[in-house]
mmCIF file of C-alpha atoms and ligand atoms in Angstrom:
data_model
loop_
_atom_site.group_PDB
_atom_site.id
_atom_site.type_symbol
_atom_site.label_atom_id
_atom_site.label_comp_id
_atom_site.label_asym_id
_atom_site.label_seq_id
_atom_site.Cartn_x
_atom_site.Cartn_y
_atom_site.Cartn_z
ATOM 1 C CA UNK A 1281 -10.705 -21.570 5.418
ATOM 2 C CA UNK A 1282 -7.766 -19.261 6.211
ATOM 3 C CA UNK A 1283 -7.413 -16.614 3.517
ATOM 4 C CA UNK A 1284 -3.906 -15.781 2.297
ATOM 5 C CA UNK A 1285 -2.914 -12.089 2.284
ATOM 6 C CA UNK A 1286 0.114 -10.377 0.786
ATOM 7 C CA UNK A 1287 1.070 -6.945 2.149
ATOM 8 C CA UNK A 1288 3.740 -5.007 0.256
ATOM 9 C CA UNK A 1289 5.895 -2.800 2.461
ATOM 10 C CA UNK A 1290 4.506 -4.914 5.289
ATOM 11 C CA UNK A 1291 7.537 -4.722 7.554
ATOM 12 C CA UNK A 1292 7.503 -1.041 8.553
ATOM 13 C CA UNK A 1293 5.065 1.808 9.179
ATOM 14 C CA UNK A 1294 1.502 1.526 7.903
ATOM 15 C CA UNK A 1295 2.172 -1.790 6.156
ATOM 16 C CA UNK A 1296 3.462 -3.365 9.356
ATOM 17 C CA UNK A 1297 0.258 -2.242 11.098
ATOM 18 C CA UNK A 1298 -1.835 -3.737 8.286
ATOM 19 C CA UNK A 1299 0.087 -7.036 8.271
ATOM 20 C CA UNK A 1300 -0.357 -7.407 12.033
ATOM 21 C CA UNK A 1301 -4.060 -6.508 11.898
ATOM 22 C CA UNK A 1302 -4.775 -9.093 9.174
ATOM 23 C CA UNK A 1303 -2.691 -11.688 11.056
ATOM 24 C CA UNK A 1304 -4.777 -10.985 14.183
ATOM 25 C CA UNK A 1305 -7.937 -11.340 12.049
ATOM 26 C CA UNK A 1306 -6.816 -14.918 11.343
ATOM 27 C CA UNK A 1307 -5.478 -14.570 7.800
ATOM 28 C CA UNK A 1308 -2.206 -16.169 6.685
ATOM 29 C CA UNK A 1309 -0.128 -13.075 5.966
ATOM 30 C CA UNK A 1310 3.131 -12.619 4.051
ATOM 31 C CA UNK A 1311 4.937 -9.276 4.244
ATOM 32 C CA UNK A 1312 7.075 -7.959 1.379
ATOM 33 C CA UNK A 1313 9.938 -5.535 1.889
ATOM 34 C CA UNK A 1314 12.831 -4.175 -0.135
ATOM 35 C CA UNK A 1315 16.031 -4.197 1.914
ATOM 36 C CA UNK A 1316 15.634 -3.216 5.570
ATOM 37 C CA UNK A 1317 16.511 -6.609 7.037
ATOM 38 C CA UNK A 1318 16.378 -5.432 10.672
ATOM 39 C CA UNK A 1319 12.743 -4.300 10.407
ATOM 40 C CA UNK A 1320 11.816 -7.503 8.578
ATOM 41 C CA UNK A 1321 13.482 -9.718 11.164
ATOM 42 C CA UNK A 1322 11.768 -7.840 14.004
ATOM 43 C CA UNK A 1323 8.327 -8.369 12.455
ATOM 44 C CA UNK A 1324 8.997 -12.047 11.807
ATOM 45 C CA UNK A 1325 10.351 -12.678 15.313
ATOM 46 C CA UNK A 1326 7.599 -10.759 17.094
ATOM 47 C CA UNK A 1327 4.638 -12.103 15.104
ATOM 48 C CA UNK A 1328 5.713 -15.184 13.131
ATOM 49 C CA UNK A 1329 4.598 -13.449 9.911
ATOM 50 C CA UNK A 1330 6.831 -14.691 7.050
ATOM 51 C CA UNK A 1331 8.733 -11.985 5.176
ATOM 52 C CA UNK A 1332 9.939 -11.913 1.568
ATOM 53 C CA UNK A 1333 12.362 -9.419 0.013
ATOM 54 C CA UNK A 1334 11.790 -8.192 -3.500
ATOM 55 C CA UNK A 1335 11.502 -4.900 -5.361
ATOM 56 C CA UNK A 1336 7.848 -4.234 -6.226
ATOM 57 C CA UNK A 1337 8.909 -1.796 -8.948
ATOM 58 C CA UNK A 1338 10.366 -4.756 -10.882
ATOM 59 C CA UNK A 1339 7.768 -6.793 -12.798
ATOM 60 C CA UNK A 1340 9.805 -9.998 -13.083
ATOM 61 C CA UNK A 1341 10.678 -9.878 -9.376
ATOM 62 C CA UNK A 1342 6.953 -9.624 -8.580
ATOM 63 C CA UNK A 1343 6.047 -12.573 -10.837
ATOM 64 C CA UNK A 1344 8.732 -14.741 -9.210
ATOM 65 C CA UNK A 1345 8.006 -13.514 -5.675
ATOM 66 C CA UNK A 1346 4.269 -14.112 -5.960
ATOM 67 C CA UNK A 1347 4.876 -17.649 -7.274
ATOM 68 C CA UNK A 1348 7.170 -18.344 -4.330
ATOM 69 C CA UNK A 1349 4.592 -17.129 -1.788
ATOM 70 C CA UNK A 1350 1.883 -19.207 -3.492
ATOM 71 C CA UNK A 1351 4.114 -22.292 -3.351
ATOM 72 C CA UNK A 1352 4.925 -21.674 0.332
ATOM 73 C CA UNK A 1353 1.542 -20.577 1.665
ATOM 74 C CA UNK A 1354 -1.173 -20.934 -0.978
ATOM 75 C CA UNK A 1355 -3.121 -18.952 -3.578
ATOM 76 C CA UNK A 1356 -3.383 -15.258 -2.773
ATOM 77 C CA UNK A 1357 -6.874 -14.075 -1.809
ATOM 78 C CA UNK A 1358 -5.967 -10.627 -0.494
ATOM 79 C CA UNK A 1359 -3.423 -8.133 -1.819
ATOM 80 C CA UNK A 1360 -2.590 -4.891 -0.030
ATOM 81 C CA UNK A 1361 -0.449 -2.675 -2.263
ATOM 82 C CA UNK A 1362 1.097 -0.473 0.395
ATOM 83 C CA UNK A 1363 4.807 -0.099 -0.504
ATOM 84 C CA UNK A 1364 5.613 3.469 -1.472
ATOM 85 C CA UNK A 1365 8.398 6.028 -1.484
ATOM 86 C CA UNK A 1366 8.891 9.790 -1.719
ATOM 87 C CA UNK A 1367 11.605 11.620 -3.653
ATOM 88 C CA UNK A 1368 10.495 15.187 -2.958
ATOM 89 C CA UNK A 1369 11.684 18.177 -4.966
ATOM 90 C CA UNK A 1370 10.213 21.326 -6.460
ATOM 91 C CA UNK A 1371 9.241 20.372 -10.000
ATOM 92 C CA UNK A 1372 11.612 22.866 -11.632
ATOM 93 C CA UNK A 1373 14.493 21.051 -9.917
ATOM 94 C CA UNK A 1374 13.105 17.504 -10.112
ATOM 95 C CA UNK A 1375 15.321 14.994 -11.890
ATOM 96 C CA UNK A 1376 14.078 12.336 -14.256
ATOM 97 C CA UNK A 1377 15.368 9.775 -11.773
ATOM 98 C CA UNK A 1378 13.261 11.227 -8.939
ATOM 99 C CA UNK A 1379 10.221 11.140 -11.220
ATOM 100 C CA UNK A 1380 10.796 7.593 -12.467
ATOM 101 C CA UNK A 1381 11.702 6.040 -9.105
ATOM 102 C CA UNK A 1382 8.467 7.275 -7.571
ATOM 103 C CA UNK A 1383 6.290 6.357 -10.554
ATOM 104 C CA UNK A 1384 7.821 2.885 -10.849
ATOM 105 C CA UNK A 1385 7.533 2.125 -7.131
ATOM 106 C CA UNK A 1386 4.190 3.728 -6.267
ATOM 107 C CA UNK A 1387 2.266 3.212 -9.528
ATOM 108 C CA UNK A 1388 4.284 0.610 -11.430
ATOM 109 C CA UNK A 1389 3.914 -1.719 -8.440
ATOM 110 C CA UNK A 1390 0.124 -1.606 -8.878
ATOM 111 C CA UNK A 1391 0.496 -3.184 -12.320
ATOM 112 C CA UNK A 1392 3.285 -5.532 -11.279
ATOM 113 C CA UNK A 1393 1.522 -6.940 -8.221
ATOM 114 C CA UNK A 1394 -2.097 -6.938 -9.419
ATOM 115 C CA UNK A 1395 -1.144 -8.519 -12.745
ATOM 116 C CA UNK A 1396 0.489 -11.358 -10.812
ATOM 117 C CA UNK A 1397 -2.580 -12.193 -8.704
ATOM 118 C CA UNK A 1398 -5.587 -11.161 -10.777
ATOM 119 C CA UNK A 1399 -5.969 -14.277 -12.935
ATOM 120 C CA UNK A 1400 -5.945 -16.582 -9.908
ATOM 121 C CA UNK A 1401 -8.551 -14.411 -8.175
ATOM 122 C CA UNK A 1402 -10.713 -14.398 -11.330
ATOM 123 C CA UNK A 1403 -10.526 -18.188 -11.592
ATOM 124 C CA UNK A 1404 -11.396 -18.659 -7.909
ATOM 125 C CA UNK A 1405 -14.115 -15.955 -8.054
ATOM 126 C CA UNK A 1406 -12.800 -14.235 -4.934
ATOM 127 C CA UNK A 1407 -10.394 -11.434 -4.152
ATOM 128 C CA UNK A 1408 -9.772 -8.356 -2.056
ATOM 129 C CA UNK A 1409 -7.347 -5.722 -3.342
ATOM 130 C CA UNK A 1410 -6.567 -2.609 -1.288
ATOM 131 C CA UNK A 1411 -4.332 0.055 -2.826
ATOM 132 C CA UNK A 1412 -2.762 2.680 -0.580
ATOM 133 C CA UNK A 1413 -3.020 6.157 -2.113
ATOM 134 C CA UNK A 1414 -2.436 9.399 -0.172
ATOM 135 C CA UNK A 1415 -4.079 12.661 0.828
ATOM 136 C CA UNK A 1416 -1.524 14.326 -1.458
ATOM 137 C CA UNK A 1417 -2.716 12.300 -4.435
ATOM 138 C CA UNK A 1418 -6.171 13.766 -3.758
ATOM 139 C CA UNK A 1419 -5.231 17.408 -3.273
ATOM 140 C CA UNK A 1420 -1.677 17.882 -4.655
ATOM 141 C CA UNK A 1421 1.322 19.054 -2.640
ATOM 142 C CA UNK A 1422 4.241 21.417 -3.139
ATOM 143 C CA UNK A 1423 7.419 19.431 -3.818
ATOM 144 C CA UNK A 1424 5.504 16.264 -4.638
ATOM 145 C CA UNK A 1425 4.471 16.447 -8.311
ATOM 146 C CA UNK A 1426 5.904 12.948 -8.771
ATOM 147 C CA UNK A 1427 4.357 11.483 -5.608
ATOM 148 C CA UNK A 1428 0.961 13.182 -6.055
ATOM 149 C CA UNK A 1429 0.780 12.022 -9.679
ATOM 150 C CA UNK A 1430 1.571 8.450 -8.682
ATOM 151 C CA UNK A 1431 -0.985 8.452 -5.857
ATOM 152 C CA UNK A 1432 -3.711 10.039 -8.021
ATOM 153 C CA UNK A 1433 -2.908 7.352 -10.583
ATOM 154 C CA UNK A 1434 -3.561 4.717 -7.921
ATOM 155 C CA UNK A 1435 -7.153 5.957 -7.651
ATOM 156 C CA UNK A 1436 -7.853 5.801 -11.400
ATOM 157 C CA UNK A 1437 -6.260 2.359 -11.527
ATOM 158 C CA UNK A 1438 -8.361 1.187 -8.560
ATOM 159 C CA UNK A 1439 -11.642 2.317 -10.123
ATOM 160 C CA UNK A 1440 -10.857 0.698 -13.477
ATOM 161 C CA UNK A 1441 -9.783 -2.623 -11.967
ATOM 162 C CA UNK A 1442 -12.864 -2.539 -9.707
ATOM 163 C CA UNK A 1443 -15.117 -2.218 -12.766
ATOM 164 C CA UNK A 1444 -13.352 -5.046 -14.581
ATOM 165 C CA UNK A 1445 -13.359 -7.341 -11.533
ATOM 166 C CA UNK A 1446 -16.791 -6.791 -9.963
ATOM 167 C CA UNK A 1447 -18.383 -9.689 -11.844
ATOM 168 C CA UNK A 1448 -15.703 -12.078 -10.550
ATOM 169 C CA UNK A 1449 -16.223 -11.621 -6.812
ATOM 170 C CA UNK A 1450 -13.199 -9.345 -6.485
ATOM 171 C CA UNK A 1451 -13.359 -5.970 -4.752
ATOM 172 C CA UNK A 1452 -10.752 -3.272 -5.368
ATOM 173 C CA UNK A 1453 -10.586 -0.198 -3.141
ATOM 174 C CA UNK A 1454 -8.173 2.620 -2.323
ATOM 175 C CA UNK A 1455 -7.287 4.091 1.055
ATOM 176 C CA UNK A 1456 -5.870 7.621 1.152
ATOM 177 C CA UNK A 1457 -4.159 8.237 4.499
ATOM 178 C CA UNK A 1458 -3.281 11.681 5.772
ATOM 179 C CA UNK A 1459 -0.013 12.292 7.618
ATOM 180 C CA UNK A 1460 0.800 9.318 9.846
ATOM 181 C CA UNK A 1461 3.601 8.673 12.308
ATOM 182 C CA UNK A 1462 5.990 6.455 10.309
ATOM 183 C CA UNK A 1463 9.587 6.638 9.051
ATOM 184 C CA UNK A 1464 8.325 8.319 5.855
ATOM 185 C CA UNK A 1465 6.877 11.256 7.793
ATOM 186 C CA UNK A 1466 9.850 11.165 10.196
ATOM 187 C CA UNK A 1467 11.856 12.437 7.217
ATOM 188 C CA UNK A 1468 9.766 15.661 7.063
ATOM 189 C CA UNK A 1469 11.618 18.606 8.697
ATOM 190 C CA UNK A 1470 10.362 19.244 12.280
ATOM 191 C CA UNK A 1471 9.153 22.823 11.682
ATOM 192 C CA UNK A 1472 7.194 21.766 8.580
ATOM 193 C CA UNK A 1473 5.686 18.840 10.485
ATOM 194 C CA UNK A 1474 4.524 21.222 13.223
ATOM 195 C CA UNK A 1475 2.692 23.302 10.611
ATOM 196 C CA UNK A 1476 1.177 20.157 9.110
ATOM 197 C CA UNK A 1477 -0.128 18.920 12.486
ATOM 198 C CA UNK A 1478 -1.583 22.377 13.168
ATOM 199 C CA UNK A 1479 -3.617 21.926 9.984
ATOM 200 C CA UNK A 1480 -5.116 18.590 11.086
ATOM 201 C CA UNK A 1481 -8.473 19.197 12.827
ATOM 202 C CA UNK A 1482 -7.943 16.134 15.049
ATOM 203 C CA UNK A 1483 -4.715 17.789 16.244
ATOM 204 C CA UNK A 1484 -2.496 14.743 15.795
ATOM 205 C CA UNK A 1485 -0.775 12.554 13.244
ATOM 206 C CA UNK A 1486 -2.458 9.310 12.243
ATOM 207 C CA UNK A 1487 -1.239 6.022 13.713
ATOM 208 C CA UNK A 1488 -0.793 2.764 11.780
ATOM 209 C CA UNK A 1489 -3.877 1.307 13.495
ATOM 210 C CA UNK A 1490 -6.034 4.203 12.234
ATOM 211 C CA UNK A 1491 -5.387 2.856 8.741
ATOM 212 C CA UNK A 1492 -5.192 -0.866 9.520
ATOM 213 C CA UNK A 1493 -8.668 -0.969 11.099
ATOM 214 C CA UNK A 1494 -10.184 0.267 7.844
ATOM 215 C CA UNK A 1495 -8.129 -2.179 5.783
ATOM 216 C CA UNK A 1496 -9.356 -5.021 8.059
ATOM 217 C CA UNK A 1497 -12.918 -4.030 7.335
ATOM 218 C CA UNK A 1498 -12.373 -3.816 3.568
ATOM 219 C CA UNK A 1499 -10.654 -7.207 3.568
ATOM 220 C CA UNK A 1500 -13.459 -8.893 5.534
ATOM 221 C CA UNK A 1501 -15.921 -11.265 3.878
ATOM 222 C CA UNK A 1502 -18.720 -8.833 4.860
ATOM 223 C CA UNK A 1503 -17.305 -6.046 2.675
ATOM 224 C CA UNK A 1504 -18.252 -7.738 -0.613
ATOM 225 C CA UNK A 1505 -20.424 -4.857 -1.864
ATOM 226 C CA UNK A 1506 -17.762 -2.170 -1.327
ATOM 227 C CA UNK A 1507 -15.700 -1.679 -4.465
ATOM 228 C CA UNK A 1508 -14.147 1.130 -6.503
ATOM 229 C CA UNK A 1509 -14.185 3.434 -3.476
ATOM 230 C CA UNK A 1510 -11.482 5.700 -2.064
ATOM 231 C CA UNK A 1511 -11.503 6.164 1.710
ATOM 232 C CA UNK A 1512 -9.874 9.225 3.293
ATOM 233 C CA UNK A 1513 -8.259 8.617 6.695
ATOM 234 C CA UNK A 1514 -6.792 12.008 7.495
ATOM 235 C CA UNK A 1515 -8.186 13.404 10.760
ATOM 236 C CA UNK A 1516 -10.311 15.880 8.804
ATOM 237 C CA UNK A 1517 -7.339 17.566 7.102
ATOM 238 C CA UNK A 1518 -8.892 17.399 3.644
ATOM 239 C CA UNK A 1519 -12.441 16.667 2.516
ATOM 240 C CA UNK A 1520 -13.370 16.127 -1.135
HETATM 241 P P1 NDP B 896 7.634 3.560 5.306
HETATM 242 O O1 NDP B 896 8.692 4.319 4.578
HETATM 243 O O2 NDP B 896 7.551 3.666 6.791
HETATM 244 O O3 NDP B 896 7.722 1.995 4.907
HETATM 245 C C1 NDP B 896 7.766 1.650 3.568
HETATM 246 C C2 NDP B 896 7.686 0.161 3.406
HETATM 247 O O4 NDP B 896 7.634 -0.130 1.986
HETATM 248 C C3 NDP B 896 8.896 -0.587 3.929
HETATM 249 O O5 NDP B 896 8.502 -1.883 4.380
HETATM 250 C C4 NDP B 896 9.781 -0.717 2.684
HETATM 251 O O6 NDP B 896 10.699 -1.809 2.728
HETATM 252 C C5 NDP B 896 8.724 -0.967 1.625
HETATM 253 N N1 NDP B 896 9.178 -0.634 0.267
HETATM 254 C C6 NDP B 896 9.525 0.582 -0.211
HETATM 255 N N2 NDP B 896 9.897 0.488 -1.502
HETATM 256 C C7 NDP B 896 9.790 -0.818 -1.843
HETATM 257 C C8 NDP B 896 10.052 -1.559 -3.018
HETATM 258 N N3 NDP B 896 10.481 -0.970 -4.134
HETATM 259 N N4 NDP B 896 9.839 -2.892 -3.005
HETATM 260 C C9 NDP B 896 9.386 -3.514 -1.887
HETATM 261 N N5 NDP B 896 9.113 -2.864 -0.743
HETATM 262 C C10 NDP B 896 9.324 -1.538 -0.708
HETATM 263 O O7 NDP B 896 6.264 4.026 4.623
HETATM 264 P P2 NDP B 896 4.844 4.380 5.298
HETATM 265 O O8 NDP B 896 4.419 3.271 6.172
HETATM 266 O O9 NDP B 896 4.886 5.744 5.815
HETATM 267 O O10 NDP B 896 3.900 4.423 3.990
HETATM 268 C C11 NDP B 896 3.208 3.279 3.525
HETATM 269 C C12 NDP B 896 2.334 3.693 2.360
HETATM 270 O O11 NDP B 896 1.399 4.678 2.794
HETATM 271 C C13 NDP B 896 3.109 4.305 1.196
HETATM 272 O O12 NDP B 896 2.525 3.927 -0.024
HETATM 273 C C14 NDP B 896 2.916 5.797 1.422
HETATM 274 O O13 NDP B 896 3.039 6.517 0.221
HETATM 275 C C15 NDP B 896 1.502 5.822 1.969
HETATM 276 N N6 NDP B 896 1.196 6.993 2.757
HETATM 277 C C16 NDP B 896 1.897 7.269 3.911
HETATM 278 C C17 NDP B 896 1.574 8.379 4.658
HETATM 279 C C18 NDP B 896 2.293 8.711 5.916
HETATM 280 O O14 NDP B 896 2.013 9.786 6.459
HETATM 281 N N7 NDP B 896 3.158 7.875 6.432
HETATM 282 C C19 NDP B 896 0.504 9.306 4.239
HETATM 283 C C20 NDP B 896 -0.164 8.905 3.030
HETATM 284 C C21 NDP B 896 0.173 7.792 2.326
HETATM 285 P P3 NDP B 896 12.146 -1.610 3.488
HETATM 286 O O15 NDP B 896 11.820 -1.540 4.951
HETATM 287 O O16 NDP B 896 12.919 -2.820 3.106
HETATM 288 O O17 NDP B 896 12.719 -0.327 2.971
#
């Protein structure tokens, strides 16, 4: 049986790496994106992975989008909540909009997407949910009170849903990447990035496949006893 996997933010960066890895593992993958049509088209052309555009911060859009994917491909067995944004600012200058956009996209999407798939997984007694957190949700970061709060929230959400879902054959785990080479980190000023890399014991940024290999493992049938965990993938930059 080919499992069906949904990867939010699956057309660029870490999500693209995850979508491709799961596709190569033999799953039927659908990738969700917001508006970058060029990146979506490239993924679809290069891999044949179907892409769907909707805003994961919008509950109704998620309900409708999930139904569409289920009609097109089948019931969703695997959900990777990867879509995320930054709106960095020192807190004393942070606007309500910067706060809300990040909370709605990074944390609101956890509710919106999981709520849409959880009942089907409970009925079918099988599910794999992977939520992408961040090193900065674990340790905090200057200029990222909104982002760090949202990513710390992802961990509390993951643990709670794991507890509620364990008896139904559903595992729920979080992955907390360190700094990885994607468009999101490309937006960090070069001198700051140099300082960040100097603070990574492995001496390099992470690559999408550093994260996708772990997600592959967590999604596999063999990972059925791993739930409620948070995995750091950060080259040794931060250890709890
Ligand atoms: P990118 O900015 O490279 O890609 C983001 C992806 O998410 C794109 O596909 C984008 O779609 C999609 N997306 C963003 N907002 C929405 C939305 N509202 N609805 C639907 N899709 C959306 O991000 P990264 O690959 O760098 O990051 C992926 C995840 O990993 C994020 O959650 C991030 O916080 C986390 N992370 C990243 C780290 C890094 O160093 N890169 C470190 C730690 C955590 P579109 O292309 O249409 O804009």
